[in-house]
Amino acid sequence: MEGRVEREGSLRVRVAGPQETEELGFFLGQILPPGTFLFLSGELGSGKTLFTRGLSRGLESDELATSPSFALLHKYEGRLPLYHLDLYRLSRPEETAVLGLEEILDEEAVVAVEWGEVARHLFPGDYLEIRFAYGEKEDEREIVFLPHGEPYRLLLKELAEKCGF
Amino acid sequence: MLVLGIETSCDETGAAVVEDGRKIRSNVLLSQVEQHAKFGGVVPELAARSHLEGILHVTGAALREAGVSLKEIGLVAATCGPGLIGGLLVGLSFAKALALGSSKPFCGVNHLEAHIYANFLAHPDLAPPLLCLTVSGGHTDLVYMEDHGKYRILGRTRDDAAGEAFDKVARVLGLGYPGGPYLEKAARQGKPGSPLIRTDSLAGTYDFSFSGLKTAVINRVHRYRQKNQELPVADLAATFQQQVVTILLERTFRAVDELGIKTVLLSGGVAANGELRKGFAREAAAREVRFFCPPLELCTDNAAMVAAAGYFHFQKSGPSPLDLPAFPRLSWKLQE
């Protein structure tokens, strides 16, 4: 994988295939502090769930993350609890009430949300946005990390160093 | 014994009355009740998800339709997991309170186990040991059931559930939602082409992976768009469906052969897929193995299967304690 730090502390990474997407998630999972909120966006098949599986490995979760599209929410126990949400099936902000996201945000946990646009009103002030896009070649993906808040800028610096960018 | 079953683990709020774990006296889902009553044919998603508002209504309807009073109920059973914690707590707390208040025993049920018992409702002579493939929007589980209450998970999905892959591919191909039935319909007009993925990375295991197949369809769609060619929707649907069915059959019937299984079941929403049913029937017949599949209304989430599972659980292990918690992620070790 190749990556570079861009303006305002954002990080742009190009991965060659699925294994590198998972590996990037693994690296991030290893350094995440408690109280982290990740907003994962991108088309179907762009690697969000695979990246989260890497996160779960990096967090030493008791199981590898699988898609929560149907269940809406999966929780894993590990170095830190991991809440993996997928709001693909929700279409209105009121429907997010069933998730209990407010309580989850009070915990010292890691929260990763896919298709989270519908729950924007529940996002904390600081969070890390991760955008997944298809690359030029079929297996290639471009993954862009956008920090919202100083703690996430520092986290991305650490991630860039860890990946050797 | 009459068992009142309660199901609230995901989208559906359901209640049912089942006699001796086999005979359905009533089987009510809020989505259907609402459809006929309040909303004139349209089910707002929000209403379908608000278990708290619906549970009393649905339970009343289940007792009425069965023509029984609460007094005649011998056991109250409810799903205790896996599922969304909010919904689970509503059903579980309601069932416990009802049991306590009316001096009935209570029993907690594993939702995945309940899917297996859907088959016991439809086929009176069915008995373990057996192998069951549960395939739905949320599950792809290959389970060996040695006896009532005794299970071994042989394999499950490493990424997307089979039904989820159907839904997402249907969306990519511009078909309707829920994707399963629409994709199957489209596939009937098409011809399966060359495989989307040539290597089975999980070959030799009983686990499944469908995310790569989904991405392979998306890649093909991108290629057609780039070349400004018309999308062969029916052929892509047929190719995808064939490959999913092939994987499901390979895992299941390899287990049948290796474990010497004599009875094989399908359950879950994807069990409604005609190609999958046909494939199961064909492979089972070739091995002289008995094959069972529930009718469509028992394939998807419902409370009758919860009542049936509760009955057999109770016969074997007695009631569950009233402090039984909800298990958002439930292992099969529960109440063994």
XYZ file of C-alpha atoms in Angstrom, chain A residues 65-159:
95
model
C -16.251 -8.834 12.407
C -18.863 -9.943 9.848
C -21.440 -7.801 8.087
C -24.083 -6.337 10.432
C -26.339 -5.164 7.573
C -29.263 -7.292 8.740
C -28.788 -7.097 12.512
C -27.889 -3.365 12.275
C -25.418 -3.750 15.134
C -22.767 -6.246 16.212
C -20.693 -5.953 19.372
C -17.310 -7.582 19.926
C -15.262 -7.803 23.119
C -11.508 -7.254 22.952
C -8.790 -4.852 24.069
C -11.659 -2.377 23.749
C -15.303 -3.196 22.949
C -16.065 -2.732 19.243
C -19.536 -1.690 18.117
C -19.971 -2.270 14.389
C -23.087 -0.627 12.969
C -24.496 -0.786 9.468
C -27.498 1.452 8.867
C -27.958 0.420 5.236
C -31.528 -0.700 5.899
C -32.606 2.466 7.701
C -33.997 5.364 5.752
C -35.236 7.849 8.346
C -33.423 9.450 11.308
C -36.250 8.402 13.702
C -35.490 4.755 12.987
C -32.061 5.050 14.599
C -33.763 5.174 18.012
C -33.663 1.345 18.218
C -29.853 1.354 18.228
C -29.306 2.985 21.627
C -26.373 4.867 20.110
C -26.447 7.583 22.794
C -25.655 4.988 25.487
C -22.971 3.362 23.343
C -21.233 6.724 22.908
C -20.953 7.045 26.690
C -18.838 3.893 26.819
C -15.061 3.619 26.512
C -15.423 1.800 23.244
C -14.726 1.938 19.531
C -17.724 2.651 17.316
C -17.527 2.013 13.557
C -20.568 3.047 11.514
C -21.282 2.131 7.896
C -24.045 3.871 5.922
C -24.272 6.281 8.848
C -25.640 9.347 7.038
C -29.079 8.671 8.529
C -27.634 8.936 12.069
C -25.605 12.123 11.543
C -27.555 13.905 14.287
C -26.096 11.414 16.786
C -22.424 11.785 15.784
C -20.065 13.176 18.443
C -18.287 16.501 17.791
C -14.956 14.820 17.042
C -14.807 11.801 14.770
C -12.805 10.182 12.006
C -14.326 9.958 8.565
C -13.013 7.199 6.298
C -14.002 7.278 2.636
C -13.654 4.169 0.469
C -13.592 4.381 -3.313
C -12.875 2.022 -6.183
C -9.417 2.552 -7.726
C -8.276 2.414 -11.324
C -7.619 -1.310 -11.296
C -10.350 -3.718 -10.285
C -9.023 -4.761 -6.878
C -7.514 -1.380 -6.067
C -9.170 0.938 -3.541
C -8.488 4.479 -2.459
C -9.090 5.041 1.232
C -9.110 8.608 2.549
C -9.045 9.408 6.260
C -10.477 12.810 7.197
C -9.985 13.873 10.822
C -12.679 15.918 12.516
C -10.998 17.277 15.666
C -7.426 17.443 16.947
C -7.276 13.977 18.593
C -7.983 12.385 15.218
C -5.284 14.456 13.484
C -2.785 13.057 15.974
C -4.156 9.553 15.509
C -3.671 9.778 11.744
C -0.092 10.948 12.225
C 0.517 7.866 14.297
C -1.170 5.647 11.698
